[in-house]
PDB file of C-alpha atoms in Angstrom:
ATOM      1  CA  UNK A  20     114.487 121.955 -25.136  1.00 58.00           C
ATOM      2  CA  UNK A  21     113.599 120.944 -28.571  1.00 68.00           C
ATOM      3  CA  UNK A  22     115.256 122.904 -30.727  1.00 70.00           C
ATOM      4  CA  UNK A  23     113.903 123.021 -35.161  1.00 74.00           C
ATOM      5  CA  UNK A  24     115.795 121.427 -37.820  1.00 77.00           C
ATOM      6  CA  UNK A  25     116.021 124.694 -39.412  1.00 76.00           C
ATOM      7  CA  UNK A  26     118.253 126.164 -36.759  1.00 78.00           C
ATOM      8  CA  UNK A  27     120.182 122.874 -34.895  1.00 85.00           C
ATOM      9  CA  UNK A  28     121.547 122.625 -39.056  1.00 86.00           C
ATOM     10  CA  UNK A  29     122.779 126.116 -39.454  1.00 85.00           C
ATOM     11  CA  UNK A  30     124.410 125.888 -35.766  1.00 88.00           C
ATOM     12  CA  UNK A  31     126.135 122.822 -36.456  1.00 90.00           C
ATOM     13  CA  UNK A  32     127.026 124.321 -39.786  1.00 89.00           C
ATOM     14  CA  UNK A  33     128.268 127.187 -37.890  1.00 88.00           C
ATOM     15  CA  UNK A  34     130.459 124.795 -35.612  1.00 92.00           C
ATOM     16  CA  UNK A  35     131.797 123.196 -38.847  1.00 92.00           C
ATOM     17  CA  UNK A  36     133.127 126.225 -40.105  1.00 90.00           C
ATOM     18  CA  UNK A  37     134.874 127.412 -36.949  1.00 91.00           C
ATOM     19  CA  UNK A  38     136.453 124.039 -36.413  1.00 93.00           C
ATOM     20  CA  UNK A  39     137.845 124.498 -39.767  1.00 92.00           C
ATOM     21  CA  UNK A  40     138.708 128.046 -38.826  1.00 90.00           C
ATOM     22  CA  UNK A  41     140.660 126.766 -35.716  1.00 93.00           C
ATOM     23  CA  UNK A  42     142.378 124.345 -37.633  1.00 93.00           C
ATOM     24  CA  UNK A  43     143.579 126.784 -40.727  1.00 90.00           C
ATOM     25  CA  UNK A  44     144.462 129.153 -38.233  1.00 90.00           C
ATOM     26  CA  UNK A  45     146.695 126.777 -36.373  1.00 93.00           C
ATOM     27  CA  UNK A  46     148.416 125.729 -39.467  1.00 91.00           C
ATOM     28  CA  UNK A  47     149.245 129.359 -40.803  1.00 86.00           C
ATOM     29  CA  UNK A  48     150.517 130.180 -37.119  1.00 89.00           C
ATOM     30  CA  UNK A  49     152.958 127.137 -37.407  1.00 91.00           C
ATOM     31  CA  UNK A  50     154.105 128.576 -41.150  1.00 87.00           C
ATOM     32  CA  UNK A  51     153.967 132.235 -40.127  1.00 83.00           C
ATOM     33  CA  UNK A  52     157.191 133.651 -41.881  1.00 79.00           C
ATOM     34  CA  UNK A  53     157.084 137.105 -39.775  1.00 72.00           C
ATOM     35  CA  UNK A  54     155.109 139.172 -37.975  1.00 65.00           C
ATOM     36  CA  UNK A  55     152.942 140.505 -40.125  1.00 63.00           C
ATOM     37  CA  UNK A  56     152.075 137.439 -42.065  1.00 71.00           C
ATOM     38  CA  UNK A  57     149.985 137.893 -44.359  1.00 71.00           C
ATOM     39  CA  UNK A  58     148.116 134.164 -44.065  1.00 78.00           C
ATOM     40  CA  UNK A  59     148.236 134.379 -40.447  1.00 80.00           C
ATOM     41  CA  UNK A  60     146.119 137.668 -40.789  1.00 75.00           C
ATOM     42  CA  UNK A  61     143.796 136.345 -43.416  1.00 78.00           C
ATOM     43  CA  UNK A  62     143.249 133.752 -41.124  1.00 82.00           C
ATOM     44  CA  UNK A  63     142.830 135.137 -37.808  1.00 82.00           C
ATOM     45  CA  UNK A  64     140.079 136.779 -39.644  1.00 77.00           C
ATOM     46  CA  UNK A  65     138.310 133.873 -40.708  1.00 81.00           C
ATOM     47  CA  UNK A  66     138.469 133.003 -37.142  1.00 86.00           C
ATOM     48  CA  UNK A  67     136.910 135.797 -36.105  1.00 82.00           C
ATOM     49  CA  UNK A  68     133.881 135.646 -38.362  1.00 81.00           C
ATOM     50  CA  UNK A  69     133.747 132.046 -37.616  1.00 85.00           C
ATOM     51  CA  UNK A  70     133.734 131.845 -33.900  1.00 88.00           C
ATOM     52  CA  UNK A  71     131.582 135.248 -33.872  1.00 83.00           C
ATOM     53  CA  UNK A  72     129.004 134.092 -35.665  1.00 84.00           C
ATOM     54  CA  UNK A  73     128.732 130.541 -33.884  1.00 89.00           C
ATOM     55  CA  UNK A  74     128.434 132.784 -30.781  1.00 87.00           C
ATOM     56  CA  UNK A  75     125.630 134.319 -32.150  1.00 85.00           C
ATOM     57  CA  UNK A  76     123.454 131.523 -33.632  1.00 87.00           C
ATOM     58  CA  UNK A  77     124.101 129.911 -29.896  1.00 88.00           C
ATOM     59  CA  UNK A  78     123.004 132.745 -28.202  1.00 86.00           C
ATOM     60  CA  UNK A  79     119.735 132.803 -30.255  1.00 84.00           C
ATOM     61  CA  UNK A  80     119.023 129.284 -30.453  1.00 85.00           C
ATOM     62  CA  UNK A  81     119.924 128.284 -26.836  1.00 88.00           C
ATOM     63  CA  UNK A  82     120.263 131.424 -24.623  1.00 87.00           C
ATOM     64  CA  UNK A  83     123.982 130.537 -23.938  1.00 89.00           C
ATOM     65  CA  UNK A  84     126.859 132.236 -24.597  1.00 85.00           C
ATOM     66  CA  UNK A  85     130.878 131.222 -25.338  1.00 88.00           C
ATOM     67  CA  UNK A  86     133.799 132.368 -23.384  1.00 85.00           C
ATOM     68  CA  UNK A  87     135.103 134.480 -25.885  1.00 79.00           C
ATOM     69  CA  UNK A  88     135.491 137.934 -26.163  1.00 72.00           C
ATOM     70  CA  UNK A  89     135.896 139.410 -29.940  1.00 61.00           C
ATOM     71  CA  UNK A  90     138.444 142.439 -30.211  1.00 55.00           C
ATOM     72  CA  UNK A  91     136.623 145.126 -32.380  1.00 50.00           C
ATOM     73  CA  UNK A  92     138.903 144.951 -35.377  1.00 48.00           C
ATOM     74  CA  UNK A  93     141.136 141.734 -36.569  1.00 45.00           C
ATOM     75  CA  UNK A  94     144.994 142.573 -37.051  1.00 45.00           C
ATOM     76  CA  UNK A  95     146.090 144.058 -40.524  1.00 49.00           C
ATOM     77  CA  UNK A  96     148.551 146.194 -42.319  1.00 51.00           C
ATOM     78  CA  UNK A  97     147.661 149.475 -40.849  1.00 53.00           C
ATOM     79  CA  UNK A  98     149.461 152.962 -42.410  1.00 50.00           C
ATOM     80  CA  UNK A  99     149.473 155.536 -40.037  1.00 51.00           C
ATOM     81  CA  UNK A 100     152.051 158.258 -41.886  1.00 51.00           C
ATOM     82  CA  UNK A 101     149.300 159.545 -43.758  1.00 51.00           C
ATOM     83  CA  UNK A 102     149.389 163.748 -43.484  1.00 53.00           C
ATOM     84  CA  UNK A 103     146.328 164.125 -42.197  1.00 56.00           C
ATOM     85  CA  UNK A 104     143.198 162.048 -41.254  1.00 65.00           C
ATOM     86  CA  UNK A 105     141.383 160.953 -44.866  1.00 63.00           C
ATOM     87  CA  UNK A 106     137.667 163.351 -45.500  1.00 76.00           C
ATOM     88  CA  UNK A 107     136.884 160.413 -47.728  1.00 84.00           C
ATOM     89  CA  UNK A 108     137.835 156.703 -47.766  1.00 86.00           C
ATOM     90  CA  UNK A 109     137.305 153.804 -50.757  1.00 89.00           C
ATOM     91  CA  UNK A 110     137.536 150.240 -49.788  1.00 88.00           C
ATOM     92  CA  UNK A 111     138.668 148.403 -52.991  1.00 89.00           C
ATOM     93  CA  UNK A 112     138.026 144.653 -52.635  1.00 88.00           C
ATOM     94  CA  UNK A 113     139.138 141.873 -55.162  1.00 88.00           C
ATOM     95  CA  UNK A 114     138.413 138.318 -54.687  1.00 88.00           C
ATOM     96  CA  UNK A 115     140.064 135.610 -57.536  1.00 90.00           C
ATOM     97  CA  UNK A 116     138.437 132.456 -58.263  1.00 91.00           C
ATOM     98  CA  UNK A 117     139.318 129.569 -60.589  1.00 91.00           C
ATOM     99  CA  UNK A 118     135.861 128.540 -62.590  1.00 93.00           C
ATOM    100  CA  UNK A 119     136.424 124.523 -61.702  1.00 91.00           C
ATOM    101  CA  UNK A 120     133.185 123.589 -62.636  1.00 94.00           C
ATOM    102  CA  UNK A 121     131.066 125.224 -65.259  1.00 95.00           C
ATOM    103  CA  UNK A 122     127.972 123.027 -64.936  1.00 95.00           C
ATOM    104  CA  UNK A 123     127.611 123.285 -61.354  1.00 95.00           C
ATOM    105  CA  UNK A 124     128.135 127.581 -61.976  1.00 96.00           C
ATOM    106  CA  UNK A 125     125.786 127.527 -64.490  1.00 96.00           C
ATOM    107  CA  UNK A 126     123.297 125.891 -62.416  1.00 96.00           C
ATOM    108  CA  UNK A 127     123.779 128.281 -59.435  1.00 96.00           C
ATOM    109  CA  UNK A 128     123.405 131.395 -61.660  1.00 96.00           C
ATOM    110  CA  UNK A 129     119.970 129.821 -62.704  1.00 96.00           C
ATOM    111  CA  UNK A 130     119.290 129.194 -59.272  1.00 96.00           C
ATOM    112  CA  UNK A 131     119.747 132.881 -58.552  1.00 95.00           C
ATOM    113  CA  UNK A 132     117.458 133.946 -61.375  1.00 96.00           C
ATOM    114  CA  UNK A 133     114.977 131.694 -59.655  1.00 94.00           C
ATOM    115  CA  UNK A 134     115.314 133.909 -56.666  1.00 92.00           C
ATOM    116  CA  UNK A 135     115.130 137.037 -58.372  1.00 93.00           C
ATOM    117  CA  UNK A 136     112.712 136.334 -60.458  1.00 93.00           C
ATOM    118  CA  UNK A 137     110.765 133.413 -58.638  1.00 92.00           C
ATOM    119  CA  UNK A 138     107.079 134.459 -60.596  1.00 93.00           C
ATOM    120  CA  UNK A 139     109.561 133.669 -63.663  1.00 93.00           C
ATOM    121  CA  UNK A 140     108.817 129.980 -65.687  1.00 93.00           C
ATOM    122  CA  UNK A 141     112.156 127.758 -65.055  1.00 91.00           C
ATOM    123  CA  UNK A 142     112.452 127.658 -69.240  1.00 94.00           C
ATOM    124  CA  UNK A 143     113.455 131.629 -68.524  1.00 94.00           C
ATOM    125  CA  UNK A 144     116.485 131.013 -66.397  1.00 95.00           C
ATOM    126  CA  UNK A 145     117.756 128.460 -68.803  1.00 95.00           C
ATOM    127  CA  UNK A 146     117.644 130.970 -71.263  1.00 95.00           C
ATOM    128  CA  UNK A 147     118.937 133.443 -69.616  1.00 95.00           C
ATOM    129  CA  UNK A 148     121.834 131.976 -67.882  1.00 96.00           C
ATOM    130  CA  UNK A 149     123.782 130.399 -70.838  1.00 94.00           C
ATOM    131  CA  UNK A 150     127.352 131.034 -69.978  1.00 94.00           C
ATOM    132  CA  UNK A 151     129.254 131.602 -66.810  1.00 94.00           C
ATOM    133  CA  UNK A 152     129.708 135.168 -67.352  1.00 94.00           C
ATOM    134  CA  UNK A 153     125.953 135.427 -67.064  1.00 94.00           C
ATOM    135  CA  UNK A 154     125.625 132.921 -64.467  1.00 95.00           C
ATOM    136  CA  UNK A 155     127.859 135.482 -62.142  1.00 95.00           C
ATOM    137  CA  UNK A 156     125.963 137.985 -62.841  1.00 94.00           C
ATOM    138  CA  UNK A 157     123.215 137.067 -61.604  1.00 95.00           C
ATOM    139  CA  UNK A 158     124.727 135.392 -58.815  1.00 95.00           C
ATOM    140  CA  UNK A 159     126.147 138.669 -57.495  1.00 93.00           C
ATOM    141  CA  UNK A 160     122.824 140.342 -58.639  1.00 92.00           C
ATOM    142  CA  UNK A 161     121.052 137.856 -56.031  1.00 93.00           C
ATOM    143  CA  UNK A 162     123.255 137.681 -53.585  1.00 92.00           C
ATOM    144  CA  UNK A 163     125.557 140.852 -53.550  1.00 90.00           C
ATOM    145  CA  UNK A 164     129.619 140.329 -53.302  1.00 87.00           C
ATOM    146  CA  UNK A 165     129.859 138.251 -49.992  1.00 85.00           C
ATOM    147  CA  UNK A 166     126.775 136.142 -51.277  1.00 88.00           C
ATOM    148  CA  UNK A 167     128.648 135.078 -53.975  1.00 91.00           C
ATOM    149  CA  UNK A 168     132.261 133.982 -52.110  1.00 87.00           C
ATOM    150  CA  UNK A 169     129.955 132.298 -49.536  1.00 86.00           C
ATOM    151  CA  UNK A 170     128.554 130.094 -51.895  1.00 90.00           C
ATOM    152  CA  UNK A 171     131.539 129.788 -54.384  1.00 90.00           C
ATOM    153  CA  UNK A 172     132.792 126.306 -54.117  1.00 88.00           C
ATOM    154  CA  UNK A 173     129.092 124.629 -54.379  1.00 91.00           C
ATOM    155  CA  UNK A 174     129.144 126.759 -57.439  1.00 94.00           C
ATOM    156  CA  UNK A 175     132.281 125.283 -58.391  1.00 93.00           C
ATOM    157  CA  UNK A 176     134.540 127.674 -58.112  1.00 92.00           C
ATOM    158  CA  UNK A 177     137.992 127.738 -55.990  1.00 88.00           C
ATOM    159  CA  UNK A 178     138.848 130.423 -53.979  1.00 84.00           C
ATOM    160  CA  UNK A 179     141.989 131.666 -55.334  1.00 83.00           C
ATOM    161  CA  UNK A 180     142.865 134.550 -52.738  1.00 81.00           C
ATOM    162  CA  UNK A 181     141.892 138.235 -52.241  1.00 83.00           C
ATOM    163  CA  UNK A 182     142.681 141.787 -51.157  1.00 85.00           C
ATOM    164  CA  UNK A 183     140.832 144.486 -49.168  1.00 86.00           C
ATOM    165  CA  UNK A 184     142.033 148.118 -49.369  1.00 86.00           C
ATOM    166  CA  UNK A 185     140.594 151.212 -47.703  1.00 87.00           C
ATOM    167  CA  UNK A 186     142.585 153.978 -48.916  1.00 86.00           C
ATOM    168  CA  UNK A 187     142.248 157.895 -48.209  1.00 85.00           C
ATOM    169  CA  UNK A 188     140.547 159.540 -51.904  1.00 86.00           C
ATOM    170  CA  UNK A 189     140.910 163.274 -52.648  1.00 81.00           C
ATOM    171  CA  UNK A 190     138.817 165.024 -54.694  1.00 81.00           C
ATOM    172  CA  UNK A 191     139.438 163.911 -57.991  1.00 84.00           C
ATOM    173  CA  UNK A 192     139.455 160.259 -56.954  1.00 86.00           C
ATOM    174  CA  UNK A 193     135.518 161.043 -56.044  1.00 83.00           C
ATOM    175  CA  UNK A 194     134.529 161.309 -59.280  1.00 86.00           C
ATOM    176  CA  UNK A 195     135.797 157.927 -60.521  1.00 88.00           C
ATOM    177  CA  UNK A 196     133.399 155.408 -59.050  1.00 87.00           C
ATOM    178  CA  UNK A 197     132.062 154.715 -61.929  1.00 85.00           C
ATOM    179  CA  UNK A 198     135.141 155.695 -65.077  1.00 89.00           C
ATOM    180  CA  UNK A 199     138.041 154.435 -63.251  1.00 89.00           C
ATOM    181  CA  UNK A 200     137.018 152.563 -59.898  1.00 87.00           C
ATOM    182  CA  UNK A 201     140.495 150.766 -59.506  1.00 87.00           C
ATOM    183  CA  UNK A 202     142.639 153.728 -60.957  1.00 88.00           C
ATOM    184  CA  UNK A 203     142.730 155.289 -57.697  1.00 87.00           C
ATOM    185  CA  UNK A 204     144.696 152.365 -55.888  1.00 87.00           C
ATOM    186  CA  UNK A 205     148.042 154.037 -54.263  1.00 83.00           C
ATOM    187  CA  UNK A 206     149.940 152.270 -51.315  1.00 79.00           C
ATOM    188  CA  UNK A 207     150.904 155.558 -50.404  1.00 77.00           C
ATOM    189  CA  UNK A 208     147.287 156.420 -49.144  1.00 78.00           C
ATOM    190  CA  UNK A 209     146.449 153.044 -47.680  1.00 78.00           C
ATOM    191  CA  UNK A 210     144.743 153.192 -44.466  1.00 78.00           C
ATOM    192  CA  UNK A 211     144.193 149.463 -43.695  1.00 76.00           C
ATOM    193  CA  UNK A 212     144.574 146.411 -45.691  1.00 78.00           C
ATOM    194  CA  UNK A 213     144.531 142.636 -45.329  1.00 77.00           C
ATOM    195  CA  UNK A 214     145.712 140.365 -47.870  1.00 75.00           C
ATOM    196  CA  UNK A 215     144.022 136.438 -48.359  1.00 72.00           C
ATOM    197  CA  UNK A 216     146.827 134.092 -50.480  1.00 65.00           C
ATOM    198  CA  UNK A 217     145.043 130.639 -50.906  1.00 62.00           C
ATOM    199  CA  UNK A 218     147.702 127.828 -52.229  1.00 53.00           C
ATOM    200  CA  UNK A 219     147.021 125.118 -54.278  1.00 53.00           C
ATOM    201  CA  UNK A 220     148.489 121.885 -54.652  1.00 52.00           C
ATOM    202  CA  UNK A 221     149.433 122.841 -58.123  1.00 49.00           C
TER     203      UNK A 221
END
């Protein structure tokens, strides 16, 4: 079976990452400080997605399948006092980053442009992506929220950590997607949440 350099490069890339999943996983299990760890969580997680998606991309390139079965939700912080079940739910997400290197982000946000707009001349991205402000812009413009942390560190930025809440909203809370979208955070209504911490040497 020949299989095309397209594919045999994303499933080894795909190996990579879980490797590196296994690996971070094993050292947060050896630091857990309790049972609800925090790191362990974030990366059992990463796990997940990792060996999940390596499962796939075999499956389709190959027609064989891993011995692992994938539970249909990863372990988190789970509230289950609430009153009653939530009509409506908001997942707030916030991912940190530390902007390492400006050139390289600068260079991805024009690279993004150039997907946008690919009928564009390259003189128009330069122009347009002057700064790093605008250069994440169009990043998440391009590629959305989980486009962007994928590709963050060949953009040069760090992963700093990040947060996932999905919280019951009442009625009020609807109407501030757009005035107030983080106003409405309240542990007391938290549903589910998993915390990532990433730790630098500094």
């Amino acid at each position: 079976m020949t299989m095309p350099p397209h594919d045999a490069e994303r499933l080894q890339a795909a190996l990579d990452d879980l490797t590196d999943a296994l690996e971070a996983h094993l050292n947060a299990s050896l630091a857990r400080t309790g049972e609800s760890d925090p790191l362990v969580q974030a990366a059992y997680n990463k796990l997940r997605i990792a060996a999940d998606r390596y499962d796939d991309l075999l499956y389709d390139a190959t027609d064989e399948v891993t011995p692992w079965e994938f539970p249909e939700e990863p372990p988190s912080t789970e509230y289950e006092d609430l009153e009653s079940e939530p009509g409506v739910v908001g997942v707030l997400v916030r991912r940190d980053y530390e902007i390492d290197d400006t050139d390289r982000l600068i260079v991805a946000g024009r690279e993004a442009y150039g997907e946008l707009y690919p009928q564009d001349p390259r003189e128009s991205a330069v122009a347009d992506v002057s700064h790093p402000g605008r250069a994440l812009y169009q990043m998440l413009h391009a590629y959305g929220v989980d486009g962007l942390d994928e590709r963050a560190e060949e953009a040069g930025l760090l992963p700093r950590g990040g947060t996932v809440w999905v919280q019951a909203l009442g009625e009020a809370d609807e109407q501030t997607l757009t005035t107030d979208p983080f106003g409405v955070a309240d542990e007391d209504l938290l549903v589910y949440r998993v915390d990532e911490i990433i730790h630098t040497e500094d």
